Tab-separated table of C-alpha atoms and ligand atoms in Angstrom:
chain	number	residue	atom	x	y	z
A	15	MET	CA	-5.592	-0.011	8.213
A	16	ARG	CA	-8.650	-2.180	7.651
A	17	LEU	CA	-12.090	-1.245	6.273
A	18	ILE	CA	-14.919	-2.148	8.670
A	19	GLY	CA	-17.918	-0.150	7.452
A	20	THR	CA	-19.293	1.636	4.422
A	21	GLY	CA	-22.294	3.879	3.863
A	22	SER	CA	-23.838	6.142	1.283
A	23	ALA	CA	-26.698	8.574	0.752
A	24	ILE	CA	-27.999	10.026	-2.473
A	25	PRO	CA	-30.588	12.701	-3.295
A	26	GLU	CA	-34.120	11.525	-4.117
A	27	LYS	CA	-34.565	13.336	-7.406
A	28	VAL	CA	-33.685	11.203	-10.425
A	29	VAL	CA	-33.060	13.126	-13.638
A	30	THR	CA	-33.101	11.012	-16.795
A	31	ASN	CA	-31.506	11.902	-20.115
A	32	ALA	CA	-35.001	12.385	-21.550
A	33	MET	CA	-35.722	14.994	-18.839
A	34	LEU	CA	-32.545	16.881	-19.830
A	35	SER	CA	-33.541	16.890	-23.483
A	36	GLU	CA	-36.685	18.842	-22.515
A	37	PHE	CA	-34.589	21.978	-21.951
A	38	LEU	CA	-31.213	21.174	-23.568
A	39	ASP	CA	-30.181	20.347	-27.128
A	40	THR	CA	-29.167	16.817	-26.110
A	41	SER	CA	-30.565	13.293	-26.236
A	42	ASP	CA	-30.352	9.830	-24.687
A	43	GLU	CA	-28.875	8.759	-28.066
A	44	TRP	CA	-25.926	11.153	-27.579
A	45	ILE	CA	-25.390	10.741	-23.835
A	46	VAL	CA	-25.534	6.933	-23.459
A	47	PRO	CA	-22.965	5.909	-26.097
A	48	ARG	CA	-20.635	8.819	-25.203
A	49	THR	CA	-20.753	8.423	-21.414
A	50	GLY	CA	-22.792	5.394	-20.276
A	51	ILE	CA	-24.994	7.697	-18.148
A	52	ARG	CA	-28.765	7.061	-18.232
A	53	SER	CA	-29.822	9.057	-15.160
A	54	ARG	CA	-28.327	10.874	-12.192
A	55	HIS	CA	-29.459	11.900	-8.675
A	56	VAL	CA	-29.657	15.659	-8.268
A	57	ILE	CA	-29.986	17.735	-5.097
A	58	THR	CA	-33.299	19.617	-4.809
A	59	ASP	CA	-34.174	20.565	-1.227
A	60	GLU	CA	-31.509	18.396	0.431
A	61	ASN	CA	-28.261	19.748	1.888
A	62	VAL	CA	-25.005	18.031	0.999
A	63	GLU	CA	-24.069	18.004	4.709
A	64	ASP	CA	-27.201	15.941	5.444
A	65	LEU	CA	-26.274	13.432	2.735
A	66	GLY	CA	-22.765	13.297	4.220
A	67	ALA	CA	-24.143	12.793	7.740
A	68	ARG	CA	-26.422	9.947	6.596
A	69	ALA	CA	-23.590	8.214	4.747
A	70	CYS	CA	-21.408	8.476	7.894
A	71	LEU	CA	-24.121	7.097	10.195
A	72	ASN	CA	-24.684	4.138	7.818
A	73	ALA	CA	-20.953	3.406	7.797
A	74	LEU	CA	-20.653	3.711	11.600
A	75	ASP	CA	-23.643	1.417	12.006
A	76	MET	CA	-22.054	-1.242	9.789
A	77	ALA	CA	-18.752	-0.863	11.653
A	78	GLY	CA	-20.531	-1.243	14.992
A	79	LEU	CA	-18.905	1.950	16.253
A	80	LYS	CA	-20.260	5.062	17.952
A	81	PRO	CA	-19.291	8.631	17.016
A	82	GLU	CA	-17.111	8.858	20.155
A	83	ASP	CA	-15.021	5.904	18.912
A	84	ILE	CA	-13.760	7.931	15.932
A	85	ASP	CA	-10.341	9.576	16.424
A	86	TYR	CA	-10.074	11.469	13.155
A	87	PHE	CA	-12.624	12.618	10.564
A	88	ILE	CA	-11.736	13.510	6.978
A	89	CYS	CA	-14.237	15.035	4.569
A	90	SER	CA	-13.489	15.130	0.854
A	91	ASN	CA	-15.470	17.868	-0.884
A	92	VAL	CA	-15.080	20.268	-3.798
A	93	VAL	CA	-17.980	22.642	-3.198
A	94	ASN	CA	-20.725	23.240	-0.643
A	95	GLU	CA	-22.640	26.235	0.668
A	96	TYR	CA	-20.392	26.810	3.692
A	97	ILE	CA	-17.138	28.663	3.211
A	98	THR	CA	-16.509	28.272	6.922
A	99	PRO	CA	-16.661	26.211	9.067
A	100	SER	CA	-15.346	23.238	7.149
A	101	LEU	CA	-17.876	20.709	5.857
A	102	SER	CA	-16.276	18.098	8.135
A	103	CYS	CA	-17.160	20.266	11.166
A	104	VAL	CA	-20.705	20.817	9.892
A	105	ILE	CA	-21.200	17.051	9.434
A	106	ALA	CA	-19.426	16.269	12.731
A	107	GLU	CA	-21.879	18.524	14.577
A	108	LYS	CA	-24.818	16.678	13.005
A	109	ILE	CA	-23.609	13.205	13.968
A	110	GLY	CA	-21.944	13.987	17.310
A	111	LEU	CA	-18.255	13.568	16.487
A	112	THR	CA	-15.797	15.404	18.733
A	113	CYS	CA	-12.503	14.306	17.136
A	114	PRO	CA	-10.296	16.452	14.877
A	115	CYS	CA	-12.064	17.258	11.588
A	116	ILE	CA	-10.417	18.214	8.321
A	117	ASP	CA	-11.609	18.933	4.809
A	118	ILE	CA	-9.649	18.146	1.686
A	119	ASN	CA	-10.354	19.323	-1.841
A	120	CYS	CA	-8.625	16.854	-4.135
A	121	ALA	CA	-11.458	16.693	-6.691
A	122	CYS	CA	-12.484	13.255	-7.947
A	123	PRO	CA	-9.599	11.266	-6.377
A	124	GLY	CA	-10.412	12.841	-2.968
A	125	PHE	CA	-11.624	9.587	-1.391
A	126	LEU	CA	-8.246	7.986	-2.147
A	127	TYR	CA	-6.301	11.045	-0.979
A	128	ALA	CA	-8.295	10.806	2.277
A	129	MET	CA	-7.349	7.123	2.567
A	130	ASP	CA	-3.696	8.124	2.252
A	131	ILE	CA	-4.025	10.676	5.079
A	132	ALA	CA	-5.819	8.099	7.235
A	133	GLU	CA	-3.116	5.478	6.627
A	134	THR	CA	-0.422	7.995	7.595
A	135	HIS	CA	-2.178	8.590	10.921
A	136	PHE	CA	-2.447	4.831	11.543
A	137	LEU	CA	1.249	4.362	10.727
A	138	ALA	CA	2.142	7.183	13.143
A	139	GLY	CA	0.186	5.353	15.853
A	140	LYS	CA	-2.051	8.373	16.413
A	141	VAL	CA	-5.468	6.814	15.755
A	142	LYS	CA	-7.518	3.651	16.272
A	143	ASN	CA	-10.530	4.494	14.075
A	144	VAL	CA	-10.850	6.964	11.197
A	145	LEU	CA	-14.039	8.024	9.419
A	146	ILE	CA	-13.881	9.290	5.837
A	147	VAL	CA	-16.760	10.863	3.936
A	148	SER	CA	-16.864	12.111	0.369
A	149	ALA	CA	-19.842	14.455	0.074
A	150	GLU	CA	-20.304	16.184	-3.250
A	151	GLU	CA	-22.757	18.312	-5.206
A	152	PRO	CA	-21.097	18.852	-8.606
A	153	THR	CA	-24.504	19.645	-10.149
A	154	ARG	CA	-24.149	23.039	-8.395
A	155	MET	CA	-20.938	23.792	-10.299
A	156	THR	CA	-22.062	23.501	-13.904
A	157	ASP	CA	-23.925	25.842	-16.206
A	158	TRP	CA	-27.208	24.008	-16.842
A	159	ALA	CA	-27.367	25.563	-20.294
A	160	ASP	CA	-24.009	23.952	-21.197
A	161	ARG	CA	-24.783	20.476	-22.545
A	162	SER	CA	-21.099	19.529	-22.632
A	163	THR	CA	-20.813	19.547	-18.824
A	164	CYS	CA	-24.169	19.485	-16.998
A	165	VAL	CA	-25.239	16.090	-18.377
A	166	LEU	CA	-22.185	14.420	-16.820
A	167	PHE	CA	-22.687	14.942	-13.083
A	168	GLY	CA	-24.761	13.693	-10.171
A	169	ASP	CA	-24.744	14.345	-6.411
A	170	GLY	CA	-24.259	12.081	-3.406
A	171	ALA	CA	-22.117	11.002	-0.464
A	172	GLY	CA	-20.183	7.885	0.437
A	173	ALA	CA	-18.414	7.067	3.702
A	174	ALA	CA	-15.995	4.479	5.049
A	175	VAL	CA	-14.717	3.561	8.524
A	176	PHE	CA	-11.186	2.258	8.924
A	177	THR	CA	-9.627	0.638	11.978
A	178	GLU	CA	-6.148	-0.691	12.770
A	179	GLY	CA	-5.031	-3.487	10.446
A	180	ASP	CA	-2.893	-4.384	7.495
A	181	ASN	CA	-5.352	-4.430	4.606
A	182	LEU	CA	-4.254	-1.337	2.717
A	183	LYS	CA	-1.537	-2.976	0.660
A	184	GLY	CA	-0.390	0.139	-1.153
A	185	ILE	CA	-1.393	3.593	-2.322
A	186	ARG	CA	0.058	5.987	-4.908
A	187	LEU	CA	-0.806	9.635	-5.405
A	188	HIS	CA	0.089	11.579	-8.523
A	189	SER	CA	-0.222	15.207	-9.612
A	190	GLN	CA	0.257	16.940	-12.942
A	191	PRO	CA	-0.695	20.502	-11.935
A	192	ASP	CA	-2.638	22.217	-14.712
A	193	SER	CA	-5.582	24.469	-13.929
A	194	SER	CA	-6.579	24.900	-17.573
A	195	LYS	CA	-8.167	21.448	-18.026
A	196	ILE	CA	-10.964	21.528	-15.396
A	197	TRP	CA	-11.646	24.680	-13.432
A	198	GLN	CA	-14.273	26.924	-11.923
A	199	LYS	CA	-13.964	30.312	-10.199
A	200	ARG	CA	-16.245	32.353	-7.961
A	201	THR	CA	-16.096	35.936	-6.731
A	202	LEU	CA	-15.331	36.698	-3.081
A	203	MET	CA	-16.833	39.515	-0.994
A	204	PRO	CA	-15.811	42.949	-2.285
A	205	THR	CA	-13.552	45.184	-0.188
A	206	PRO	CA	-12.803	48.919	-0.545
A	207	TYR	CA	-9.304	47.945	-1.765
A	208	ILE	CA	-9.914	45.340	-4.458
A	209	THR	CA	-8.849	46.659	-7.843
A	210	LYS	CA	-8.660	43.411	-9.846
A	211	GLN	CA	-11.535	41.989	-11.903
A	212	GLU	CA	-13.089	38.837	-10.509
A	213	GLU	CA	-15.750	36.717	-12.138
A	214	ASP	CA	-18.126	33.835	-11.464
A	215	VAL	CA	-17.406	31.124	-13.997
A	216	PRO	CA	-19.233	27.786	-14.078
A	217	LEU	CA	-17.280	24.556	-14.436
A	218	GLN	CA	-15.091	24.547	-17.536
A	219	MET	CA	-13.642	21.346	-18.896
A	220	ARG	CA	-11.497	20.332	-21.855
A	221	GLY	CA	-13.214	16.989	-22.157
A	222	LYS	CA	-10.954	15.225	-24.634
A	223	GLU	CA	-7.751	16.227	-22.809
A	224	VAL	CA	-9.184	15.146	-19.450
A	225	PHE	CA	-10.246	11.861	-21.029
A	226	LYS	CA	-6.657	11.189	-22.184
A	227	PHE	CA	-5.203	12.173	-18.811
A	228	ALA	CA	-7.684	9.895	-17.015
A	229	VAL	CA	-6.881	6.791	-19.041
A	230	GLY	CA	-3.114	7.419	-19.004
A	231	ALA	CA	-2.866	8.251	-15.300
A	232	SER	CA	-5.107	5.394	-14.237
A	233	THR	CA	-3.340	2.657	-16.180
A	234	THR	CA	0.143	3.969	-15.328
A	235	GLU	CA	-0.583	4.288	-11.601
A	236	VAL	CA	-2.370	0.932	-11.322
A	237	GLU	CA	0.437	-0.945	-13.070
A	238	ALA	CA	3.145	0.889	-11.080
A	239	LEU	CA	1.362	0.242	-7.786
A	240	LEU	CA	0.848	-3.471	-8.437
A	241	LYS	CA	4.537	-3.782	-9.358
A	242	GLU	CA	5.603	-1.795	-6.273
A	243	ILE	CA	3.761	-4.163	-3.920
A	244	GLY	CA	4.674	-7.351	-5.774
A	245	MET	CA	1.202	-8.174	-7.073
A	246	SER	CA	0.041	-8.928	-10.586
A	247	LYS	CA	-3.236	-8.348	-12.406
A	248	SER	CA	-4.206	-11.976	-11.804
A	249	ASP	CA	-4.301	-11.209	-8.040
A	250	VAL	CA	-6.919	-8.468	-8.572
A	251	SER	CA	-10.567	-9.304	-7.836
A	252	TYR	CA	-12.119	-5.917	-8.690
A	253	TYR	CA	-11.107	-2.545	-10.131
A	254	MET	CA	-13.076	0.201	-8.369
A	255	VAL	CA	-12.640	2.956	-10.958
A	256	HIS	CA	-13.897	6.540	-10.623
A	257	GLN	CA	-17.234	6.656	-12.454
A	258	ALA	CA	-16.613	9.617	-14.803
A	259	ASN	CA	-17.382	8.070	-18.171
A	260	LEU	CA	-18.030	4.453	-19.183
A	261	ARG	CA	-15.744	4.949	-22.181
A	262	ILE	CA	-12.880	5.902	-19.822
A	263	ILE	CA	-13.526	2.729	-17.802
A	264	ASP	CA	-13.684	0.670	-21.018
A	265	ALA	CA	-10.388	2.143	-22.240
A	266	ILE	CA	-8.705	1.341	-18.896
A	267	LYS	CA	-10.132	-2.190	-19.035
A	268	LYS	CA	-8.839	-2.670	-22.567
A	269	TYR	CA	-5.389	-1.284	-21.808
A	270	LEU	CA	-5.030	-3.466	-18.691
A	271	ASP	CA	-6.428	-6.405	-20.696
A	272	GLU	CA	-8.772	-7.361	-17.870
A	273	PRO	CA	-12.331	-8.772	-18.126
A	274	ASP	CA	-15.647	-6.906	-17.687
A	275	GLU	CA	-16.523	-8.840	-14.491
A	276	LYS	CA	-13.654	-7.165	-12.626
A	277	PHE	CA	-15.076	-3.651	-13.224
A	278	PRO	CA	-18.255	-2.947	-11.253
A	279	VAL	CA	-20.045	0.151	-12.557
A	280	ASN	CA	-22.905	2.337	-11.363
A	281	ILE	CA	-22.342	5.342	-13.634
A	282	GLN	CA	-25.566	4.524	-15.515
A	283	ASP	CA	-27.590	5.550	-12.413
A	284	HIS	CA	-25.326	8.195	-10.840
A	285	GLY	CA	-23.251	10.022	-13.431
A	286	ASN	CA	-20.001	11.481	-12.122
A	287	SER	CA	-20.371	12.300	-8.419
A	288	SER	CA	-16.767	13.526	-8.072
A	289	SER	CA	-14.971	12.073	-5.042
A	290	ALA	CA	-18.176	10.425	-3.802
A	291	SER	CA	-18.108	8.154	-6.858
A	292	CYS	CA	-15.638	5.498	-5.595
A	293	ALA	CA	-17.117	5.653	-2.071
A	294	ILE	CA	-20.708	5.134	-3.293
A	295	LEU	CA	-19.627	2.322	-5.637
A	296	LEU	CA	-17.775	0.666	-2.744
A	297	ASP	CA	-20.841	0.848	-0.490
A	298	GLU	CA	-23.225	-0.420	-3.177
A	299	CYS	CA	-20.992	-3.417	-4.004
A	300	ASN	CA	-20.402	-4.121	-0.304
A	301	ARG	CA	-24.127	-4.095	0.509
A	302	LYS	CA	-24.772	-6.464	-2.408
A	303	GLY	CA	-22.319	-8.862	-0.702
A	304	MET	CA	-19.945	-8.873	-3.677
A	305	PHE	CA	-16.704	-9.017	-1.693
A	306	LYS	CA	-15.303	-11.978	0.228
A	307	PRO	CA	-12.342	-12.044	2.643
A	308	GLY	CA	-9.047	-11.994	0.774
A	309	ASP	CA	-10.464	-10.248	-2.323
A	310	ILE	CA	-8.107	-7.615	-3.738
A	311	LEU	CA	-9.756	-4.303	-4.645
A	312	VAL	CA	-7.794	-1.862	-6.796
A	313	PHE	CA	-9.093	1.707	-6.623
A	314	SER	CA	-8.287	4.252	-9.321
A	315	ALA	CA	-9.501	7.848	-9.556
A	316	PHE	CA	-8.552	10.971	-11.521
A	317	GLY	CA	-9.784	14.511	-11.974
A	318	ALA	CA	-9.222	18.240	-11.580
A	319	GLY	CA	-5.798	19.343	-10.473
A	320	LEU	CA	-4.890	17.399	-12.417
A	321	LEU	CA	-4.718	14.724	-9.704
A	322	SER	CA	-4.920	10.971	-9.746
A	323	ALA	CA	-4.513	8.134	-7.263
A	324	ALA	CA	-4.557	4.370	-7.008
A	325	ALA	CA	-4.902	2.125	-3.967
A	326	VAL	CA	-4.926	-1.602	-3.263
A	327	LEU	CA	-7.155	-2.823	-0.452
A	328	GLU	CA	-7.499	-6.413	0.705
A	329	TRP	CA	-11.034	-7.269	1.812
B	7	UT7	O1	-14.145	13.430	-13.139
B	7	UT7	C1	-13.232	13.730	-14.172
B	7	UT7	C2	-13.788	14.828	-14.958
B	7	UT7	N1	-14.228	14.649	-16.278
B	7	UT7	C3	-14.104	13.616	-17.137
B	7	UT7	O2	-13.621	12.548	-16.877
B	7	UT7	C4	-14.596	13.860	-18.538
B	7	UT7	C5	-13.687	13.331	-19.599
B	7	UT7	N2	-14.187	13.601	-20.933
B	7	UT7	C6	-15.318	13.032	-21.433
B	7	UT7	O3	-15.929	12.243	-20.774
B	7	UT7	C7	-15.736	13.369	-22.852
B	7	UT7	O4	-14.745	14.182	-23.458
B	7	UT7	C8	-17.111	14.077	-22.915
B	7	UT7	C9	-18.215	13.073	-22.593
B	7	UT7	C10	-17.152	15.248	-21.954
B	7	UT7	C11	-17.378	14.593	-24.332
B	7	UT7	O5	-17.265	13.541	-25.282
B	7	UT7	P1	-16.455	13.793	-26.636
B	7	UT7	O6	-16.552	12.545	-27.423
B	7	UT7	O7	-15.074	14.263	-26.254
B	7	UT7	O8	-17.331	14.893	-27.350
B	7	UT7	P2	-16.914	16.371	-27.838
B	7	UT7	O9	-16.699	17.252	-26.651
B	7	UT7	O10	-15.798	16.261	-28.827
B	7	UT7	O11	-18.222	16.813	-28.592
B	7	UT7	C12	-18.603	16.216	-29.835
B	7	UT7	C13	-19.859	16.916	-30.319
B	7	UT7	C14	-19.747	18.430	-30.341
B	7	UT7	O12	-20.482	18.894	-31.440
B	7	UT7	P3	-19.739	19.343	-32.782
B	7	UT7	O13	-18.797	20.446	-32.369
B	7	UT7	O14	-19.019	18.124	-33.266
B	7	UT7	O15	-20.859	19.777	-33.667
B	7	UT7	C15	-20.469	18.858	-29.080
B	7	UT7	O16	-21.019	20.148	-29.172
B	7	UT7	O17	-20.945	16.605	-29.417
B	7	UT7	C16	-21.556	17.838	-28.977
B	7	UT7	N3	-22.037	17.629	-27.614
B	7	UT7	C17	-23.270	17.187	-27.349
B	7	UT7	N4	-24.305	16.839	-28.131
B	7	UT7	C18	-25.432	16.414	-27.532
B	7	UT7	C19	-21.359	17.824	-26.447
B	7	UT7	N5	-22.158	17.520	-25.404
B	7	UT7	C20	-23.342	17.118	-25.929
B	7	UT7	C21	-24.552	16.672	-25.366
B	7	UT7	N6	-25.563	16.322	-26.199
B	7	UT7	N7	-24.713	16.546	-24.036
């Protein structure tokens, strides 16, 4: 498949570290060196489906396609207000898609998992154009009295349109199932028969363990993928790494022994926007005109599951 359009949409409200320190025992001095985050966009009166719809329309516009040209629509999302219908259907209704719609919840690597599903449909000859959106509101998952999690996240949506082509050079998905590292639970509707205890628990994360998983999974998958497709690090133009923590990105950079210029970052303005992170970064870099034909983009993302993924896309 070949990428022909990108788009993104982010909430208006910008929350700086100084604003957080007004109600939390935290500071810019702690957050910046530990994470690289200076501010994040946070949903106020917006709906995540509207951000998703805007990102999709921007991507379709760049691709020069109409909603009826799309044969398959994949939405990557961890949480939103609808339990049913799927967020993909809610967004599809807003933008006038009539193709099959599916949601996936693959946490932060969701955009790459969606790319893998899209590629499978292209290889099966079932589609001509696929639209992917990652629409996320992780700020609705954390306890805003818990400084160890709420400072890390931001909301937003990123979208991409793919058509037939041979630009996805390789993709690897990896899982290490472990629900104790990052998790959140919510109660369902009661019934007359439920006897078990259920509870609403905000996002829980074992930060240091996730950090180690992220660096290990990213470097292992990137190196294995490049080897699998017969490329080397010198072929790589840019590493599009999930924006979870600048220190994670720095550790990956150091391990791969690659220069700063190959790692675009936007975490300072967005925080961790879950699966929207790679998609928003891609759109921002694309709209700045950073990529030229033939550039090799290596994507790497990791998160709850634990899941990780890497992909190589030729521009
Ligand atoms: O999308 C993938 C999902 N998540 C990630 O990728 C996150 C991966 N992990 C991380 O990014 C880092 O582990 C964190 C940024 C979450 C935390 O950094 P850390 O260096 O592992 O800090 P820590 O959790 O060991 O905390 C060190 C200290 C603690 O205080 P004590 O116990 O040493 O007195 C924390 O209570 O820093 C304290 N602390 C804070 N202080 C001020 C934790 N959060 C904050 C805060 N402001 N926001």
